[in-house]
XYZ file of C-alpha atoms in Angstrom:
450
model
C -18.012 -12.781 -112.277
C -20.531 -13.004 -115.115
C -19.225 -15.056 -118.047
C -22.387 -15.958 -119.983
C -24.675 -13.571 -121.804
C -26.988 -11.932 -119.262
C -30.708 -12.626 -119.514
C -31.512 -10.325 -116.630
C -33.224 -7.066 -117.500
C -31.314 -4.057 -116.139
C -28.237 -6.226 -115.557
C -25.913 -3.222 -115.744
C -27.728 -1.502 -112.897
C -27.645 -4.641 -110.752
C -23.935 -5.207 -111.430
C -23.169 -1.609 -110.507
C -25.154 -1.983 -107.279
C -23.290 -5.191 -106.427
C -19.944 -3.483 -106.932
C -21.034 -0.532 -104.807
C -22.070 -2.801 -101.940
C -19.423 -5.515 -101.989
C -16.329 -4.392 -103.920
C -14.845 -2.579 -100.936
C -15.697 -5.409 -98.553
C -12.424 -6.553 -97.038
C -13.878 -7.994 -93.845
C -15.780 -10.913 -95.416
C -13.781 -14.132 -95.855
C -12.875 -15.304 -99.341
C -15.397 -18.156 -99.315
C -18.283 -15.742 -98.641
C -17.179 -13.374 -101.391
C -16.976 -16.357 -103.752
C -20.468 -17.474 -102.737
C -21.862 -14.029 -103.495
C -20.078 -13.827 -106.849
C -21.357 -17.241 -107.915
C -24.898 -16.300 -106.921
C -24.593 -13.041 -108.857
C -23.553 -15.006 -111.939
C -26.622 -17.215 -111.569
C -28.980 -14.296 -111.018
C -27.628 -12.343 -113.966
C -27.549 -15.256 -116.401
C -30.876 -16.865 -115.447
C -32.791 -13.624 -114.959
C -36.201 -13.257 -113.393
C -38.872 -15.857 -114.307
C -40.953 -13.523 -116.454
C -41.610 -16.160 -119.124
C -44.172 -18.394 -117.445
C -44.734 -20.734 -120.380
C -42.928 -23.974 -119.637
C -41.936 -22.727 -116.178
C -44.180 -24.764 -113.900
C -43.060 -23.077 -110.703
C -44.081 -19.644 -111.994
C -46.913 -20.604 -114.328
C -49.598 -18.772 -112.357
C -47.521 -16.018 -110.729
C -46.567 -12.968 -112.775
C -43.348 -11.238 -111.711
C -43.134 -8.896 -114.689
C -43.891 -5.910 -112.424
C -40.598 -6.679 -110.658
C -38.666 -6.782 -113.937
C -39.885 -3.560 -115.524
C -37.407 -1.522 -113.457
C -34.329 -2.394 -111.393
C -35.253 -3.029 -107.754
C -31.864 -2.060 -106.367
C -30.942 -2.741 -102.742
C -31.683 -0.019 -100.226
C -28.456 1.816 -99.407
C -29.439 4.711 -97.179
C -30.113 4.121 -93.497
C -33.675 4.862 -92.394
C -35.507 5.219 -89.115
C -38.430 2.835 -88.821
C -41.726 4.556 -88.007
C -44.233 1.696 -87.710
C -45.078 1.016 -84.079
C -47.173 -2.117 -84.623
C -46.027 -5.112 -82.659
C -46.977 -8.747 -82.359
C -48.371 -9.231 -78.873
C -47.041 -12.577 -77.791
C -48.301 -12.679 -74.234
C -45.016 -14.097 -72.950
C -42.541 -11.979 -70.993
C -39.768 -14.477 -71.761
C -39.495 -13.075 -75.272
C -36.159 -12.420 -76.961
C -36.313 -10.064 -79.941
C -33.898 -9.518 -82.833
C -34.498 -7.090 -85.683
C -33.530 -6.613 -89.312
C -34.351 -3.273 -90.937
C -34.124 -3.473 -94.730
C -32.010 -6.590 -94.300
C -29.521 -5.005 -91.896
C -29.219 -5.915 -88.224
C -30.677 -3.199 -86.004
C -29.216 -3.067 -82.501
C -31.618 -0.283 -81.537
C -34.638 -2.557 -82.004
C -33.086 -5.727 -80.613
C -33.657 -6.955 -77.060
C -31.821 -10.190 -76.376
C -32.487 -10.304 -72.652
C -31.089 -13.365 -70.896
C -30.276 -16.383 -73.051
C -29.187 -19.832 -71.862
C -25.447 -20.505 -71.896
C -24.101 -21.139 -75.363
C -27.157 -19.840 -77.229
C -26.376 -17.247 -79.894
C -28.903 -14.772 -81.312
C -27.403 -11.900 -83.247
C -26.006 -10.435 -86.424
C -25.068 -12.858 -89.187
C -22.143 -10.622 -90.147
C -20.782 -10.804 -86.618
C -21.325 -14.578 -86.560
C -19.173 -14.928 -89.681
C -16.352 -13.303 -87.700
C -16.837 -15.117 -84.395
C -18.172 -18.514 -85.543
C -16.935 -18.717 -89.116
C -16.693 -22.505 -89.361
C -20.238 -22.969 -88.079
C -21.711 -20.427 -90.493
C -19.693 -21.704 -93.440
C -20.851 -25.271 -92.809
C -24.510 -24.351 -93.155
C -25.165 -21.111 -95.035
C -26.293 -21.668 -98.594
C -26.315 -25.442 -98.126
C -30.095 -25.886 -97.923
C -31.583 -23.012 -99.946
C -30.210 -23.899 -103.366
C -29.834 -20.868 -105.626
C -29.047 -22.744 -108.832
C -32.052 -22.236 -111.093
C -33.727 -20.169 -108.361
C -33.313 -16.509 -109.351
C -34.764 -14.925 -106.222
C -32.628 -17.100 -103.942
C -29.600 -16.182 -106.054
C -30.633 -12.506 -105.872
C -30.674 -12.684 -102.074
C -27.434 -14.661 -101.822
C -25.621 -12.132 -103.987
C -26.948 -9.004 -102.295
C -27.579 -9.798 -98.634
C -25.353 -7.660 -96.415
C -26.332 -8.976 -93.006
C -28.918 -11.182 -91.373
C -29.882 -12.953 -88.181
C -27.931 -15.931 -86.879
C -29.326 -18.293 -84.238
C -27.493 -21.239 -82.730
C -28.807 -23.479 -79.947
C -26.261 -26.004 -78.597
C -26.918 -29.683 -77.988
C -29.543 -30.399 -75.367
C -30.476 -26.759 -74.712
C -34.112 -25.637 -74.576
C -34.636 -21.902 -75.108
C -37.520 -20.766 -72.871
C -40.276 -18.555 -74.223
C -39.984 -17.191 -77.734
C -37.343 -15.751 -80.006
C -39.122 -13.091 -82.060
C -37.574 -11.883 -85.310
C -38.796 -8.480 -86.470
C -38.118 -8.329 -90.228
C -38.920 -4.749 -91.170
C -38.911 -2.850 -94.449
C -39.131 0.859 -95.124
C -37.627 2.235 -98.298
C -38.184 4.325 -101.390
C -40.075 3.135 -104.428
C -38.435 0.475 -106.615
C -35.926 -0.600 -103.966
C -35.266 -4.037 -102.519
C -34.173 -5.562 -99.234
C -32.796 -9.051 -98.727
C -33.264 -10.388 -95.188
C -31.284 -13.536 -94.430
C -31.845 -15.885 -91.489
C -29.778 -18.921 -90.500
C -30.934 -21.104 -87.590
C -28.990 -24.133 -86.340
C -30.317 -26.432 -83.623
C -27.940 -28.907 -82.004
C -28.811 -32.467 -81.007
C -31.884 -32.453 -78.777
C -32.174 -28.645 -78.796
C -35.541 -26.868 -78.685
C -36.601 -23.444 -79.968
C -39.849 -21.515 -80.467
C -39.496 -18.890 -83.197
C -41.634 -16.073 -84.587
C -40.880 -14.243 -87.843
C -42.854 -11.017 -88.208
C -42.563 -9.429 -91.659
C -44.005 -5.944 -91.860
C -43.337 -2.519 -93.325
C -44.699 0.959 -93.833
C -45.327 3.034 -96.925
C -47.279 2.050 -100.020
C -44.342 2.430 -102.414
C -43.657 -0.496 -104.715
C -40.681 -2.373 -103.312
C -39.333 -5.902 -103.060
C -38.687 -7.866 -99.882
C -36.731 -10.949 -100.931
C -35.849 -13.180 -97.990
C -34.044 -16.479 -97.525
C -34.366 -18.552 -94.348
C -32.409 -21.744 -93.631
C -33.130 -24.120 -90.745
C -30.700 -26.923 -89.858
C -32.138 -29.334 -87.281
C -29.814 -31.913 -85.806
C -31.050 -35.244 -84.413
C -33.947 -35.113 -81.934
C -34.162 -31.299 -82.075
C -37.490 -29.465 -82.150
C -38.353 -26.190 -83.873
C -41.772 -24.571 -83.639
C -41.951 -21.712 -86.146
C -44.612 -19.050 -86.703
C -44.431 -16.581 -89.577
C -46.710 -13.564 -89.963
C -46.586 -11.467 -93.136
C -48.404 -8.131 -92.925
C -46.583 -6.022 -95.482
C -47.838 -2.748 -96.915
C -50.002 -2.843 -100.035
C -47.224 -2.065 -102.519
C -44.768 -4.731 -101.380
C -43.707 -7.730 -103.455
C -42.917 -10.249 -100.714
C -40.933 -13.338 -101.710
C -39.410 -15.646 -99.101
C -37.599 -18.923 -99.687
C -37.328 -21.270 -96.712
C -35.305 -24.481 -96.623
C -35.368 -26.955 -93.738
C -33.240 -30.045 -93.199
C -34.083 -32.496 -90.414
C -31.840 -35.228 -89.084
C -33.058 -38.378 -87.317
C -35.976 -37.837 -84.978
C -36.051 -34.061 -85.475
C -39.377 -32.221 -85.563
C -40.399 -29.072 -87.451
C -43.790 -27.436 -86.904
C -44.746 -24.242 -88.714
C -47.615 -21.838 -89.306
C -47.406 -19.256 -92.102
C -49.937 -16.406 -92.209
C -50.078 -14.156 -95.281
C -52.222 -11.076 -94.750
C -50.550 -8.248 -96.698
C -48.514 -7.272 -99.729
C -49.372 -6.985 -103.404
C -47.655 -10.313 -104.097
C -46.795 -12.877 -101.443
C -44.878 -15.975 -102.458
C -43.603 -18.585 -100.043
C -41.369 -21.371 -101.234
C -40.910 -23.915 -98.452
C -38.669 -26.943 -98.965
C -38.421 -29.535 -96.208
C -36.011 -32.461 -96.384
C -36.663 -35.264 -93.917
C -33.093 -36.480 -94.046
C -33.095 -38.756 -91.015
C -35.250 -41.664 -89.927
C -38.319 -40.736 -87.846
C -38.033 -37.028 -88.741
C -41.367 -35.241 -88.976
C -42.796 -31.960 -90.228
C -46.186 -30.339 -89.639
C -46.846 -27.437 -92.006
C -49.842 -25.144 -91.694
C -50.674 -22.089 -93.765
C -53.350 -19.428 -93.781
C -53.839 -16.623 -96.299
C -56.455 -13.885 -96.635
C -56.373 -11.802 -99.823
C -58.547 -9.191 -101.519
C -58.348 -6.499 -104.177
C -55.608 -7.482 -106.592
C -53.553 -9.370 -104.024
C -51.809 -12.531 -105.170
C -50.701 -15.313 -102.804
C -48.505 -18.217 -103.898
C -47.447 -21.190 -101.757
C -44.900 -23.587 -103.229
C -44.326 -26.509 -100.868
C -41.929 -29.431 -101.330
C -41.534 -32.127 -98.679
C -38.855 -34.711 -99.419
C -39.068 -37.980 -97.487
C -35.460 -39.102 -97.863
C -35.419 -41.698 -95.063
C -37.703 -44.446 -93.766
C -40.481 -43.903 -91.242
C -40.706 -40.151 -91.748
C -43.939 -38.201 -91.326
C -45.276 -35.010 -92.891
C -48.519 -33.063 -92.655
C -49.644 -30.115 -94.777
C -52.791 -28.132 -93.985
C -53.525 -24.850 -95.775
C -56.593 -22.604 -95.779
C -57.294 -19.502 -97.865
C -59.958 -16.790 -97.941
C -60.186 -14.814 -101.179
C -62.325 -11.803 -102.033
C -62.744 -9.311 -104.868
C -60.127 -10.043 -107.591
C -57.638 -11.894 -105.381
C -55.704 -14.882 -106.690
C -54.058 -17.794 -104.934
C -51.682 -20.528 -106.019
C -50.934 -23.713 -104.126
C -48.396 -26.123 -105.565
C -47.575 -28.795 -103.033
C -45.325 -31.760 -103.722
C -44.573 -34.747 -101.533
C -41.629 -36.874 -102.628
C -41.045 -40.297 -101.086
C -37.588 -41.427 -102.117
C -36.584 -44.990 -102.894
C -35.877 -46.738 -99.621
C -38.011 -44.358 -97.542
C -40.363 -47.195 -96.628
C -42.935 -46.611 -93.924
C -43.306 -42.914 -94.695
C -46.599 -41.197 -93.882
C -47.711 -37.990 -95.633
C -50.933 -36.002 -95.927
C -51.572 -32.803 -97.842
C -54.652 -30.583 -97.973
C -55.417 -27.114 -99.371
C -58.899 -25.577 -99.205
C -60.110 -22.136 -100.212
C -63.216 -20.132 -99.383
C -64.194 -17.789 -102.212
C -66.230 -14.708 -101.304
C -66.416 -13.274 -104.833
C -66.977 -14.787 -108.297
C -63.944 -12.858 -109.567
C -61.428 -14.696 -107.403
C -59.124 -17.343 -108.846
C -57.371 -20.347 -107.322
C -54.856 -22.644 -108.987
C -54.117 -25.682 -106.838
C -51.878 -28.576 -107.781
C -51.158 -31.124 -105.061
C -48.786 -33.873 -106.158
C -47.351 -37.123 -104.821
C -44.149 -38.709 -106.119
C -43.734 -42.134 -104.541
C -40.719 -44.382 -105.164
C -40.934 -46.563 -102.033
C -43.073 -49.384 -100.679
C -45.325 -49.595 -97.647
C -46.179 -45.897 -97.517
C -49.291 -44.004 -96.483
C -49.910 -40.872 -98.544
C -52.930 -38.734 -99.410
C -53.576 -35.318 -100.913
C -56.486 -33.082 -101.790
C -57.502 -29.570 -102.800
C -60.896 -27.887 -102.983
C -62.378 -24.414 -103.421
C -65.911 -23.177 -102.947
C -68.221 -20.407 -101.840
C -70.037 -20.046 -98.552
C -72.585 -22.847 -98.468
C -76.097 -21.441 -98.710
C -77.540 -24.407 -96.844
C -75.178 -23.767 -93.932
C -76.148 -20.103 -93.866
C -79.831 -21.032 -93.995
C -79.463 -23.582 -91.210
C -77.692 -21.160 -88.880
C -80.135 -18.353 -89.630
C -83.034 -20.691 -88.939
C -81.557 -21.122 -85.471
C -81.868 -17.398 -84.830
C -78.475 -16.112 -85.971
C -78.213 -13.005 -88.118
C -76.522 -13.288 -91.506
C -73.445 -11.572 -90.076
C -73.273 -14.008 -87.198
C -73.809 -16.995 -89.479
C -71.066 -15.932 -91.884
C -68.810 -15.256 -88.927
C -69.370 -18.749 -87.541
C -68.711 -20.472 -90.873
C -65.449 -18.633 -91.453
C -64.378 -19.224 -87.864
C -64.869 -22.954 -88.339
C -63.095 -22.864 -91.703
C -59.985 -21.201 -90.275
C -60.089 -22.810 -86.875
C -58.248 -26.014 -87.664
C -55.222 -24.082 -88.890
C -55.186 -21.493 -86.116
C -55.548 -23.879 -83.206
C -52.882 -26.316 -84.368
C -49.469 -26.434 -82.751
C -48.505 -26.803 -79.136
C -48.675 -23.214 -77.899
C -52.103 -21.727 -77.339
C -50.686 -18.447 -76.046
C -50.294 -17.092 -79.563
C -53.776 -17.981 -80.731
C -55.486 -14.840 -79.448
C -52.937 -12.568 -81.129
C -53.218 -14.412 -84.421
C -57.006 -14.433 -84.285
C -56.967 -10.673 -83.803
C -54.720 -10.132 -86.822
C -56.882 -12.347 -89.024
C -60.088 -10.764 -87.741
C -58.858 -7.275 -88.606
C -57.997 -8.427 -92.114
C -61.389 -10.103 -92.552
C -63.213 -6.920 -91.551
C -61.495 -5.072 -94.402
C -62.702 -7.476 -97.104
C -65.139 -5.892 -99.582
C -67.643 -8.738 -99.301
C -67.437 -9.003 -95.533
C -70.155 -7.577 -93.342
C -69.184 -8.806 -89.932
C -70.034 -7.537 -86.514
C -67.366 -5.884 -84.407
C -66.555 -9.139 -82.603
C -63.379 -11.005 -83.357
C -63.032 -14.429 -84.869
């Protein structure tokens, strides 16, 4: 337990909550209890990153609202009342649900899965596949020096576990419904662990949403372990309620020839922070990362991306687009690391923002760290307003101002939305983005969709 002097505000309340949740836990193995205790030590000693001076990762994101009171884990069971769903357009969908970080059998529909594929409760997986879980959990999302990852690792009670054996392709989609509904100043800690065997394939959707405008924290950790030649296509949609502080840490490790493709869409929440770390561990591994965020009012969106080329002939792509209105703020800090010996690596990185109000703010810092020879790397970031000459040109061709603005934004977002291999999701995603755009203070669009 805690041996150093705590720096965490409200440490007594957090320690009491930890004891309430875990002290009577006799079913968890000793190694898992030790993992939680070590993470609690880290969380309590390091504290939340409220001092942004000298803390590059949090320089432009203020988490003091999360530190002014203890955001204790939700204890009481609740009945979820939000009926929104993500229309996938694929009847081969498998759905698993976490409600406030706890596995919900009532909202899970596993249907028929291929032989050997596991989709279910992380707690149950610890009992039935302990060696497999122990080998991977906490091995990719490092909690040392990462207070929110440590917070999750100490307090998560359950999660979703997915395992796809060697050579198995899961048809359709596995949809994870990650739901939150709690009282003010409470927290939930969803945990997801996905393991793909050699040559396995999986299409995954993570849908984060909640109801109620109470201030609360959703603090998730997702770990993906991709064995050689496996393929994971991942889509994440965040449409939290206005009072939610949404922080998710994702860590991906790819062995030789593995492929990871992702799209992250941030549309809700008061604060949305995504930390995505990808390690291209094996030769010829590749990652394609896309992100889209639309923010207004006082919303704050923060993307922290690290891609580590640890082996030769690895490839990475980053493409992010943001639309900001009113007083919204966005942060993009993207790093590409090419390790010594990772010759022949190829990396591109791009973040662009469209600003609809003079009061918006963007802080972008793309970075390349190259320690190898014979590499191909590029990066760039840009922000700007709607181009008046483009508006004038389109209006001179007979379009109304609404139609012209609509066309420009459609083109701006299009490259991100149409990427990936599955076009069946595009219509659903376009509808979600269109609804968000219509709510922007500066937007005056027609009733058509993007």
